[in-house]
mmCIF file of C-alpha atoms and ligand atoms in Angstrom:
data_model
loop_
_atom_site.group_PDB
_atom_site.id
_atom_site.type_symbol
_atom_site.label_atom_id
_atom_site.label_comp_id
_atom_site.label_asym_id
_atom_site.label_seq_id
_atom_site.Cartn_x
_atom_site.Cartn_y
_atom_site.Cartn_z
ATOM 1 C CA MET Z 1 -117.502 68.786 -159.525
ATOM 2 C CA LYS Z 2 -120.351 71.218 -159.971
ATOM 3 C CA TRP Z 3 -120.095 74.426 -158.042
ATOM 4 C CA ASN Z 4 -123.289 73.623 -156.128
ATOM 5 C CA ALA Z 5 -121.785 70.338 -155.023
ATOM 6 C CA ILE Z 6 -118.634 72.141 -153.914
ATOM 7 C CA VAL Z 7 -120.668 74.649 -151.957
ATOM 8 C CA ALA Z 8 -122.604 71.850 -150.322
ATOM 9 C CA THR Z 9 -119.397 70.027 -149.433
ATOM 10 C CA LEU Z 10 -117.697 73.123 -148.113
ATOM 11 C CA GLY Z 11 -120.772 74.093 -146.153
ATOM 12 C CA LEU Z 12 -121.215 70.668 -144.653
ATOM 13 C CA PHE Z 13 -117.680 70.265 -143.382
ATOM 14 C CA ALA Z 14 -117.098 73.970 -142.569
ATOM 15 C CA PRO Z 15 -113.671 73.283 -143.902
ATOM 16 C CA THR Z 16 -110.256 74.468 -143.211
ATOM 17 C CA SER Z 17 -107.963 73.847 -146.128
ATOM 18 C CA ALA Z 18 -104.955 75.060 -148.001
ATOM 19 C CA LEU Z 19 -107.285 76.180 -150.430
ATOM 20 C CA LEU Z 20 -108.056 78.213 -147.339
ATOM 21 C CA ARG Z 21 -111.691 79.140 -146.894
ATOM 22 C CA PHE Z 22 -112.653 80.617 -143.556
ATOM 23 C CA GLY Z 23 -115.182 82.872 -141.904
ATOM 24 C CA CYS Z 24 -114.410 86.144 -140.157
ATOM 25 C CA ALA Z 25 -116.932 87.984 -137.998
ATOM 26 C CA ARG Z 26 -117.229 91.759 -138.174
ATOM 27 C CA LEU Z 27 -114.431 93.408 -136.227
ATOM 28 C CA THR Z 28 -116.111 96.783 -136.507
ATOM 29 C CA VAL Z 29 -118.134 99.063 -138.798
ATOM 30 C CA GLN Z 30 -116.666 102.563 -138.861
ATOM 31 C CA ARG Z 31 -115.872 105.500 -141.121
ATOM 32 C CA LEU Z 32 -112.120 104.776 -141.064
ATOM 33 C CA ASP Z 33 -109.626 103.821 -143.796
ATOM 34 C CA PRO Z 34 -106.035 103.467 -142.561
ATOM 35 C CA LEU Z 35 -104.867 102.502 -146.081
ATOM 36 C CA VAL Z 36 -106.298 105.256 -148.294
ATOM 37 C CA ASN Z 37 -106.994 107.925 -145.652
ATOM 38 C CA PRO Z 38 -104.568 107.241 -142.782
ATOM 39 C CA GLY Z 39 -105.069 109.616 -139.885
ATOM 40 C CA SER Z 40 -108.483 110.805 -141.074
ATOM 41 C CA ASN Z 41 -111.168 110.385 -138.457
ATOM 42 C CA PRO Z 42 -113.630 110.154 -140.023
ATOM 43 C CA SER Z 43 -112.686 108.919 -143.493
ATOM 44 C CA PRO Z 44 -114.973 109.840 -146.414
ATOM 45 C CA HIS Z 45 -117.212 106.745 -146.347
ATOM 46 C CA LEU Z 46 -118.253 103.881 -144.090
ATOM 47 C CA HIS Z 47 -116.470 100.497 -144.116
ATOM 48 C CA GLN Z 48 -117.092 97.047 -142.656
ATOM 49 C CA ILE Z 49 -113.857 95.569 -141.337
ATOM 50 C CA ILE Z 50 -112.717 92.078 -140.290
ATOM 51 C CA GLY Z 51 -109.529 90.635 -138.797
ATOM 52 C CA GLY Z 52 -107.060 91.626 -136.073
ATOM 53 C CA ASP Z 53 -107.913 94.166 -133.383
ATOM 54 C CA SER Z 54 -104.854 96.346 -134.010
ATOM 55 C CA PHE Z 55 -107.048 98.092 -136.618
ATOM 56 C CA ASN Z 56 -106.872 101.839 -136.008
ATOM 57 C CA VAL Z 57 -107.227 105.302 -137.555
ATOM 58 C CA SER Z 58 -103.572 105.165 -138.623
ATOM 59 C CA MET Z 59 -101.539 102.020 -139.256
ATOM 60 C CA ASP Z 60 -98.151 103.361 -140.353
ATOM 61 C CA PRO Z 61 -96.480 100.548 -142.285
ATOM 62 C CA LYS Z 62 -93.114 101.452 -140.747
ATOM 63 C CA THR Z 63 -94.218 101.136 -137.142
ATOM 64 C CA HIS Z 64 -97.540 99.298 -137.004
ATOM 65 C CA ASP Z 65 -97.023 95.565 -136.489
ATOM 66 C CA LEU Z 66 -100.449 93.981 -137.003
ATOM 67 C CA VAL Z 67 -99.382 90.705 -135.396
ATOM 68 C CA GLY Z 68 -97.576 92.220 -132.415
ATOM 69 C CA LEU Z 69 -100.237 94.844 -131.657
ATOM 70 C CA SER Z 70 -103.292 92.567 -131.982
ATOM 71 C CA SER Z 71 -104.711 90.717 -129.014
ATOM 72 C CA CYS Z 72 -107.407 88.859 -130.995
ATOM 73 C CA THR Z 73 -108.794 88.312 -134.469
ATOM 74 C CA SER Z 74 -112.376 87.990 -135.692
ATOM 75 C CA CYS Z 75 -111.228 85.282 -138.143
ATOM 76 C CA GLN Z 76 -111.403 81.524 -137.684
ATOM 77 C CA PHE Z 77 -107.617 81.105 -138.038
ATOM 78 C CA THR Z 78 -105.995 82.647 -134.991
ATOM 79 C CA GLU Z 79 -102.702 83.317 -136.791
ATOM 80 C CA ASP Z 80 -104.437 85.750 -139.144
ATOM 81 C CA PHE Z 81 -104.331 89.311 -137.752
ATOM 82 C CA SER Z 82 -104.719 90.850 -141.213
ATOM 83 C CA ASN Z 83 -107.395 93.467 -141.838
ATOM 84 C CA TYR Z 84 -109.787 93.289 -144.754
ATOM 85 C CA TRP Z 85 -112.561 95.783 -145.501
ATOM 86 C CA THR Z 86 -115.133 96.905 -148.039
ATOM 87 C CA ALA Z 87 -117.724 99.650 -148.329
ATOM 88 C CA VAL Z 88 -121.120 99.083 -146.695
ATOM 89 C CA LEU Z 89 -124.409 98.527 -148.508
ATOM 90 C CA TYR Z 90 -127.409 100.797 -147.872
ATOM 91 C CA PHE Z 91 -131.040 100.609 -148.957
ATOM 92 C CA ARG Z 92 -132.586 103.861 -150.132
ATOM 93 C CA ALA Z 93 -136.297 104.065 -149.297
ATOM 94 C CA LYS Z 94 -138.877 105.867 -151.443
ATOM 95 C CA ASN Z 95 -138.897 108.750 -148.965
ATOM 96 C CA GLY Z 96 -135.185 109.224 -149.601
ATOM 97 C CA THR Z 97 -133.849 107.897 -146.281
ATOM 98 C CA TYR Z 98 -131.143 105.234 -146.067
ATOM 99 C CA LYS Z 99 -130.916 102.063 -143.970
ATOM 100 C CA ARG Z 100 -127.808 99.936 -143.566
ATOM 101 C CA VAL Z 101 -128.191 96.428 -145.025
ATOM 102 C CA PRO Z 102 -127.020 93.752 -142.565
ATOM 103 C CA GLN Z 103 -124.577 90.995 -143.533
ATOM 104 C CA ARG Z 104 -125.313 87.332 -142.962
ATOM 105 C CA ALA Z 105 -123.178 84.259 -142.373
ATOM 106 C CA GLN Z 106 -122.894 81.574 -145.043
ATOM 107 C CA ALA Z 107 -124.006 77.961 -144.588
ATOM 108 C CA GLY Z 108 -121.820 76.112 -142.116
ATOM 109 C CA MET Z 109 -120.853 79.347 -140.366
ATOM 110 C CA GLU Z 110 -124.195 80.166 -138.759
ATOM 111 C CA GLY Z 111 -123.866 82.358 -135.692
ATOM 112 C CA THR Z 112 -121.054 84.472 -137.130
ATOM 113 C CA GLN Z 113 -121.937 88.139 -136.592
ATOM 114 C CA GLY Z 114 -121.657 89.940 -139.938
ATOM 115 C CA GLY Z 115 -118.254 89.765 -141.582
ATOM 116 C CA MET Z 116 -117.064 87.927 -144.673
ATOM 117 C CA VAL Z 117 -115.706 84.636 -145.965
ATOM 118 C CA VAL Z 118 -112.038 84.786 -146.998
ATOM 119 C CA TYR Z 119 -110.235 82.521 -149.471
ATOM 120 C CA TYR Z 120 -106.551 82.103 -150.254
ATOM 121 C CA MET Z 121 -105.869 79.717 -153.124
ATOM 122 C CA THR Z 122 -102.929 78.555 -155.192
ATOM 123 C CA ASP Z 123 -105.093 77.507 -158.171
ATOM 124 C CA ALA Z 124 -108.670 77.939 -159.356
ATOM 125 C CA LEU Z 125 -111.354 77.355 -156.740
ATOM 126 C CA PHE Z 126 -112.528 74.247 -158.584
ATOM 127 C CA ASP Z 127 -109.060 72.655 -158.613
ATOM 128 C CA THR Z 128 -108.911 70.318 -155.634
ATOM 129 C CA ALA Z 129 -105.205 69.574 -156.209
ATOM 130 C CA GLN Z 130 -104.025 73.169 -155.482
ATOM 131 C CA LYS Z 131 -100.603 72.154 -156.794
ATOM 132 C CA SER Z 132 -99.127 75.460 -157.961
ATOM 133 C CA SER Z 133 -96.588 77.420 -155.995
ATOM 134 C CA VAL Z 134 -97.327 80.890 -154.721
ATOM 135 C CA THR Z 135 -95.363 83.386 -152.660
ATOM 136 C CA ALA Z 136 -97.322 84.473 -149.612
ATOM 137 C CA PHE Z 137 -97.618 88.191 -148.868
ATOM 138 C CA LYS Z 138 -94.816 89.740 -146.754
ATOM 139 C CA PRO Z 139 -95.134 91.703 -143.501
ATOM 140 C CA GLY Z 140 -96.158 95.262 -144.350
ATOM 141 C CA PHE Z 141 -97.848 94.241 -147.612
ATOM 142 C CA ARG Z 142 -101.044 96.144 -148.442
ATOM 143 C CA MET Z 143 -103.235 96.581 -151.478
ATOM 144 C CA LEU Z 144 -106.486 97.985 -152.774
ATOM 145 C CA VAL Z 145 -108.654 96.590 -155.558
ATOM 146 C CA GLY Z 146 -111.361 98.592 -157.315
ATOM 147 C CA ASP Z 147 -111.893 102.330 -157.691
ATOM 148 C CA VAL Z 148 -114.324 104.303 -155.556
ATOM 149 C CA ASN Z 149 -114.846 106.845 -158.360
ATOM 150 C CA TYR Z 150 -115.924 104.399 -161.060
ATOM 151 C CA ARG Z 151 -119.507 104.633 -162.262
ATOM 152 C CA ASP Z 152 -119.674 102.729 -165.583
ATOM 153 C CA ARG Z 153 -118.998 99.357 -167.091
ATOM 154 C CA GLU Z 154 -116.016 100.426 -169.224
ATOM 155 C CA GLN Z 155 -114.201 101.705 -166.156
ATOM 156 C CA ALA Z 156 -115.140 98.631 -164.135
ATOM 157 C CA ARG Z 157 -113.443 96.399 -166.724
ATOM 158 C CA ASP Z 158 -110.069 97.655 -165.418
ATOM 159 C CA PHE Z 159 -110.580 95.202 -162.590
ATOM 160 C CA ARG Z 160 -111.288 91.583 -163.247
ATOM 161 C CA GLN Z 161 -113.745 89.703 -161.167
ATOM 162 C CA LEU Z 162 -115.187 92.299 -158.835
ATOM 163 C CA THR Z 163 -118.721 91.031 -159.092
ATOM 164 C CA PHE Z 164 -122.177 90.668 -157.600
ATOM 165 C CA ILE Z 165 -124.338 87.548 -157.414
ATOM 166 C CA CYS Z 166 -128.124 87.801 -156.985
ATOM 167 C CA MET Z 167 -128.631 84.848 -154.654
ATOM 168 C CA GLN Z 168 -131.827 82.890 -155.250
ATOM 169 C CA ASP Z 169 -130.758 80.429 -152.557
ATOM 170 C CA GLU Z 170 -127.617 79.586 -150.590
ATOM 171 C CA SER Z 171 -125.923 77.814 -153.492
ATOM 172 C CA THR Z 172 -126.396 80.444 -156.230
ATOM 173 C CA ARG Z 173 -122.999 81.386 -157.714
ATOM 174 C CA GLU Z 174 -123.991 82.633 -161.156
ATOM 175 C CA PRO Z 175 -124.459 84.736 -163.075
ATOM 176 C CA GLU Z 176 -121.928 87.271 -161.795
ATOM 177 C CA THR Z 177 -122.472 90.899 -162.792
ATOM 178 C CA LEU Z 178 -120.305 94.031 -162.605
ATOM 179 C CA ASN Z 179 -123.306 96.126 -161.557
ATOM 180 C CA PHE Z 180 -125.732 95.738 -158.658
ATOM 181 C CA PRO Z 181 -128.461 93.158 -159.363
ATOM 182 C CA THR Z 182 -131.500 94.811 -160.917
ATOM 183 C CA LYS Z 183 -134.137 92.577 -159.270
ATOM 184 C CA PRO Z 184 -134.803 91.516 -155.664
ATOM 185 C CA CYS Z 185 -132.457 88.703 -154.540
ATOM 186 C CA PRO Z 186 -134.297 86.344 -152.148
ATOM 187 C CA ALA Z 187 -131.136 85.000 -150.449
ATOM 188 C CA GLY Z 188 -129.196 88.275 -150.573
ATOM 189 C CA ILE Z 189 -126.554 89.964 -152.704
ATOM 190 C CA MET Z 190 -123.089 88.403 -152.643
ATOM 191 C CA ALA Z 191 -120.235 90.825 -153.354
ATOM 192 C CA ASN Z 192 -117.046 89.132 -154.594
ATOM 193 C CA HIS Z 193 -113.671 90.847 -154.404
ATOM 194 C CA ARG Z 194 -110.818 88.967 -156.107
ATOM 195 C CA PHE Z 195 -107.484 90.732 -155.721
ATOM 196 C CA PRO Z 196 -104.723 90.770 -158.371
ATOM 197 C CA THR Z 197 -102.345 87.797 -158.188
ATOM 198 C CA CYS Z 198 -98.994 89.104 -159.503
ATOM 199 C CA TRP Z 199 -96.528 91.203 -157.461
ATOM 200 C CA ASP Z 200 -93.499 93.298 -158.483
ATOM 201 C CA GLY Z 201 -91.551 91.428 -155.812
ATOM 202 C CA VAL Z 202 -90.154 94.637 -154.320
ATOM 203 C CA ASN Z 203 -92.751 97.109 -153.104
ATOM 204 C CA LEU Z 204 -95.012 96.302 -150.182
ATOM 205 C CA ASP Z 205 -97.324 99.137 -151.249
ATOM 206 C CA SER Z 206 -97.489 101.893 -153.886
ATOM 207 C CA PRO Z 207 -98.885 105.441 -153.891
ATOM 208 C CA ASN Z 208 -102.258 104.360 -155.298
ATOM 209 C CA HIS Z 209 -102.020 101.030 -153.416
ATOM 210 C CA ARG Z 210 -102.504 99.196 -156.731
ATOM 211 C CA ASP Z 211 -99.434 99.593 -158.978
ATOM 212 C CA HIS Z 212 -97.258 97.076 -157.110
ATOM 213 C CA VAL Z 213 -99.661 94.287 -158.113
ATOM 214 C CA ALA Z 214 -101.076 93.206 -161.470
ATOM 215 C CA TYR Z 215 -103.250 90.616 -163.177
ATOM 216 C CA PRO Z 216 -101.786 87.754 -165.241
ATOM 217 C CA GLU Z 217 -100.406 88.891 -168.577
ATOM 218 C CA SER Z 218 -102.639 86.519 -170.506
ATOM 219 C CA GLY Z 219 -105.429 84.240 -169.454
ATOM 220 C CA THR Z 220 -106.486 84.401 -165.836
ATOM 221 C CA PHE Z 221 -105.374 83.157 -162.454
ATOM 222 C CA GLU Z 222 -107.873 80.327 -162.915
ATOM 223 C CA SER Z 223 -106.344 79.303 -166.247
ATOM 224 C CA GLY Z 224 -102.810 79.491 -164.854
ATOM 225 C CA GLY Z 225 -101.969 82.591 -166.914
ATOM 226 C CA PRO Z 226 -98.360 83.819 -166.492
ATOM 227 C CA CYS Z 227 -97.524 86.946 -164.528
ATOM 228 C CA PRO Z 228 -96.118 89.891 -166.546
ATOM 229 C CA SER Z 229 -92.358 90.526 -166.397
ATOM 230 C CA THR Z 230 -93.013 93.762 -164.492
ATOM 231 C CA HIS Z 231 -94.814 91.798 -161.772
ATOM 232 C CA PRO Z 232 -93.237 88.342 -161.920
ATOM 233 C CA VAL Z 233 -94.090 86.977 -158.465
ATOM 234 C CA ARG Z 234 -97.200 84.809 -158.310
ATOM 235 C CA LEU Z 235 -99.318 85.522 -155.210
ATOM 236 C CA PRO Z 236 -102.181 83.522 -153.736
ATOM 237 C CA GLN Z 237 -105.600 84.471 -155.086
ATOM 238 C CA LEU Z 238 -107.259 86.364 -152.256
ATOM 239 C CA LEU Z 239 -111.043 86.390 -152.525
ATOM 240 C CA LEU Z 240 -113.562 88.017 -150.193
ATOM 241 C CA GLU Z 241 -117.226 87.056 -150.224
ATOM 242 C CA THR Z 242 -119.717 89.302 -148.440
ATOM 243 C CA VAL Z 243 -123.387 88.347 -148.275
ATOM 244 C CA TRP Z 244 -125.620 91.386 -147.885
ATOM 245 C CA ASP Z 245 -128.869 90.217 -146.317
ATOM 246 C CA THR Z 246 -131.479 92.083 -148.370
ATOM 247 C CA LYS Z 247 -134.473 90.118 -146.980
ATOM 248 C CA ALA Z 248 -136.040 93.147 -145.290
ATOM 249 C CA PHE Z 249 -135.762 95.186 -148.508
ATOM 250 C CA ASN Z 250 -137.012 92.815 -151.195
ATOM 251 C CA ASN Z 251 -140.611 94.052 -151.400
ATOM 252 C CA LYS Z 252 -140.987 95.528 -154.895
ATOM 253 C CA ALA Z 253 -143.568 97.981 -153.517
ATOM 254 C CA ASP Z 254 -140.724 99.639 -151.551
ATOM 255 C CA TRP Z 255 -138.535 99.951 -154.666
ATOM 256 C CA PRO Z 256 -138.276 103.086 -156.834
ATOM 257 C CA GLU Z 257 -141.197 103.577 -159.229
ATOM 258 C CA ASP Z 258 -138.861 104.230 -162.176
ATOM 259 C CA GLY Z 259 -137.795 100.576 -162.139
ATOM 260 C CA SER Z 260 -134.279 101.203 -160.823
ATOM 261 C CA GLN Z 261 -132.831 99.193 -157.952
ATOM 262 C CA PRO Z 262 -132.615 100.736 -154.453
ATOM 263 C CA PHE Z 263 -129.197 99.682 -153.142
ATOM 264 C CA VAL Z 264 -126.252 102.038 -152.855
ATOM 265 C CA TRP Z 265 -122.669 101.695 -151.610
ATOM 266 C CA SER Z 266 -121.794 103.826 -148.577
ATOM 267 C CA SER Z 267 -119.579 105.826 -150.974
ATOM 268 C CA GLY Z 268 -122.723 107.118 -152.730
ATOM 269 C CA ASP Z 269 -122.666 104.783 -155.736
ATOM 270 C CA LYS Z 270 -125.902 103.177 -156.896
ATOM 271 C CA THR Z 271 -124.359 101.484 -159.936
ATOM 272 C CA GLY Z 272 -122.092 99.056 -158.056
ATOM 273 C CA TYR Z 273 -119.150 99.781 -160.375
ATOM 274 C CA SER Z 274 -117.186 101.483 -157.589
ATOM 275 C CA THR Z 275 -116.978 98.219 -155.640
ATOM 276 C CA HIS Z 276 -113.588 98.010 -153.895
ATOM 277 C CA ALA Z 277 -111.772 96.210 -151.091
ATOM 278 C CA ASP Z 278 -108.655 96.792 -149.004
ATOM 279 C CA TYR Z 279 -106.145 94.353 -147.534
ATOM 280 C CA LEU Z 280 -103.435 94.773 -144.919
ATOM 281 C CA PHE Z 281 -101.470 91.537 -144.562
ATOM 282 C CA GLY Z 282 -101.001 90.403 -140.972
ATOM 283 C CA TRP Z 283 -100.427 86.635 -140.719
ATOM 284 C CA LYS Z 284 -98.122 85.508 -137.920
ATOM 285 C CA ASP Z 285 -94.587 84.507 -138.982
ATOM 286 C CA ASP Z 286 -94.688 82.259 -142.070
ATOM 287 C CA SER Z 287 -98.020 80.607 -141.206
ATOM 288 C CA LEU Z 288 -99.675 81.629 -144.484
ATOM 289 C CA GLN Z 289 -96.734 80.451 -146.611
ATOM 290 C CA LYS Z 290 -96.735 77.099 -144.797
ATOM 291 C CA ALA Z 291 -100.449 76.686 -145.389
ATOM 292 C CA MET Z 292 -100.089 77.560 -149.090
ATOM 293 C CA ASP Z 293 -97.229 75.058 -149.434
ATOM 294 C CA ALA Z 294 -99.299 72.251 -147.954
ATOM 295 C CA HIS Z 295 -101.387 71.917 -151.137
ATOM 296 C CA THR Z 296 -104.321 70.436 -149.259
ATOM 297 C CA TYR Z 297 -107.932 71.230 -149.977
ATOM 298 C CA VAL Z 298 -110.114 70.201 -147.099
ATOM 299 C CA SER Z 299 -107.871 70.535 -144.075
ATOM 300 C CA ALA Z 300 -105.261 72.941 -142.749
ATOM 301 C CA PRO Z 301 -103.872 71.034 -139.784
ATOM 302 C CA MET Z 302 -100.930 73.420 -139.595
ATOM 303 C CA LEU Z 303 -103.209 76.332 -138.623
ATOM 304 C CA LYS Z 304 -104.853 77.030 -135.284
ATOM 305 C CA THR Z 305 -108.582 77.762 -135.176
ATOM 306 C CA GLN Z 306 -111.058 79.308 -132.770
ATOM 307 C CA SER Z 307 -114.822 79.011 -132.304
ATOM 308 C CA ILE Z 308 -117.377 81.339 -133.869
ATOM 309 C CA ALA Z 309 -118.258 82.593 -130.366
ATOM 310 C CA GLU Z 310 -114.630 83.648 -129.909
ATOM 311 C CA GLN Z 311 -114.539 85.290 -133.343
ATOM 312 C CA ASN Z 312 -117.637 87.314 -132.458
ATOM 313 C CA LYS Z 313 -115.986 88.558 -129.254
ATOM 314 C CA CYS Z 314 -113.111 90.248 -131.106
ATOM 315 C CA THR Z 315 -114.049 93.888 -131.749
ATOM 316 C CA VAL Z 316 -112.441 97.326 -131.594
ATOM 317 C CA PRO Z 317 -113.853 100.440 -129.859
ATOM 318 C CA ASP Z 318 -115.948 102.938 -131.788
ATOM 319 C CA MET Z 319 -113.479 105.702 -132.599
ATOM 320 C CA VAL Z 320 -115.775 107.801 -134.831
ATOM 321 C CA GLY Z 321 -118.969 107.990 -132.780
ATOM 322 C CA GLU Z 322 -121.645 108.463 -135.428
ATOM 323 C CA ASP Z 323 -125.015 106.871 -136.081
ATOM 324 C CA PHE Z 324 -124.931 104.662 -139.164
ATOM 325 C CA ASP Z 325 -127.798 102.342 -138.269
ATOM 326 C CA SER Z 326 -130.952 104.469 -138.041
ATOM 327 C CA TRP Z 327 -132.968 105.536 -141.082
ATOM 328 C CA LEU Z 328 -130.635 108.290 -142.198
ATOM 329 C CA PRO Z 329 -131.488 111.390 -144.282
ATOM 330 C CA LYS Z 330 -128.029 111.127 -145.901
ATOM 331 C CA LEU Z 331 -125.331 108.491 -146.035
ATOM 332 C CA PRO Z 332 -122.666 108.755 -143.284
ATOM 333 C CA GLY Z 333 -120.374 111.634 -144.260
ATOM 334 C CA ASN Z 334 -123.389 113.473 -145.744
ATOM 335 C CA LEU Z 335 -122.809 111.650 -149.000
ATOM 336 C CA GLU Z 336 -125.456 111.576 -151.692
ATOM 337 C CA GLU Z 337 -125.676 109.682 -154.939
HETATM 338 C C1 NAG X 1 -105.283 103.535 -131.674
HETATM 339 O O1 NAG X 1 -104.201 104.426 -131.731
HETATM 340 C C2 NAG X 1 -104.161 105.325 -130.641
HETATM 341 C C3 NAG X 1 -103.074 106.347 -130.942
HETATM 342 O O2 NAG X 1 -101.864 105.726 -131.247
HETATM 343 C C4 NAG X 1 -103.931 104.538 -129.366
HETATM 344 O O3 NAG X 1 -103.889 105.398 -128.254
HETATM 345 C C5 NAG X 1 -105.071 103.545 -129.192
HETATM 346 O O4 NAG X 1 -104.836 102.730 -128.076
HETATM 347 C C6 NAG X 1 -105.218 102.694 -130.424
HETATM 348 N N1 NAG X 1 -106.459 101.928 -130.316
HETATM 349 C C7 NAG X 1 -106.515 100.623 -130.379
HETATM 350 C C8 NAG X 1 -107.853 100.012 -130.269
HETATM 351 O O5 NAG X 1 -105.519 99.936 -130.543
HETATM 352 C C1 NAG X 2 -138.926 106.457 -144.646
HETATM 353 O O1 NAG X 2 -139.289 105.153 -145.057
HETATM 354 C C2 NAG X 2 -138.858 104.116 -144.199
HETATM 355 C C3 NAG X 2 -139.221 102.822 -144.888
HETATM 356 O O2 NAG X 2 -140.564 102.760 -145.217
HETATM 357 C C4 NAG X 2 -139.477 104.278 -142.840
HETATM 358 O O3 NAG X 2 -139.111 103.237 -141.974
HETATM 359 C C5 NAG X 2 -139.044 105.615 -142.285
HETATM 360 O O4 NAG X 2 -139.627 105.840 -141.017
HETATM 361 C C6 NAG X 2 -139.410 106.737 -143.225
HETATM 362 N N1 NAG X 2 -138.849 107.993 -142.729
HETATM 363 C C7 NAG X 2 -139.496 109.144 -142.786
HETATM 364 C C8 NAG X 2 -138.755 110.332 -142.261
HETATM 365 O O5 NAG X 2 -140.621 109.228 -143.240
#
């Protein structure tokens, strides 16, 4: 099946499946990072966060039970109290001020306020059989993909499949680039974050939040490549799609005269190579493992769902108290490129 046909199908049926694909509204936008900068209020740069409302300045893995402490989730599946976050996209105007770029819902999920689309899969996205076995993440599991300090292509190659798509219309899924698109994208910029899929089987986290996971030793997750002996446990492929709605910023006359593109991550990166995402696992009981074991593609009858209106209602209080939405002279945290 062609990717466009898959998108159309997925969009039409707003599916739930064990290739899980589901929308999550924004839980909050704040300068907090309980994985990399626990206890820091504010953290160095601004994030957009989805998932369970136990999200907080600190989420000590020893004491913070995401499932037990959450009263709601901004995700479609109500057993998912995980938190997922990425940096935030800004537009830099010719006069040097910055404006936050809004996020938009994908087809079939209209009405969702901001947020992302989340996938968990046992095989390549195109594989409707989803036959392979995976071990779902364990309580307390966390990871980070990408590196906030990266600024060039060679560095970015450390991470596979952290990409951008310049959307011409809703169905555009190629080409994928490692850098920000260089031309205006009529239907927005999609940021894709695919996490590593092999685990050491022991550590729920590691000092840099990356070393306990790895990519397949050869090939790719999509090609069924084997996990390395150091990280033998095959995980689901977790993929986040964020659509940055650039509509208001696509007028070439507002773009820099030197021909460069005007978008910048909230971390102060205008290349795009520092793209990164964070994950704190928080599915109830063994609900994720059960869903992965079901090997279905267009339904997940074992999971409970809620409406988009209910997803939108799940938010957390503003704990930082700063303006990130006006035209700003500097990025939140006084960051500059
Ligand atoms: C965040 O943590 C603080 C300190 O433990 C707590 O008082 C507060 O209720 C928590 N906030 C939320 C939204 O859970
Ligand atoms: C800078 O440019 C933006 C976009 O044109 C505009 O909305 C904003 O008011 C300007 N700010 C200043 C301080 O001139």
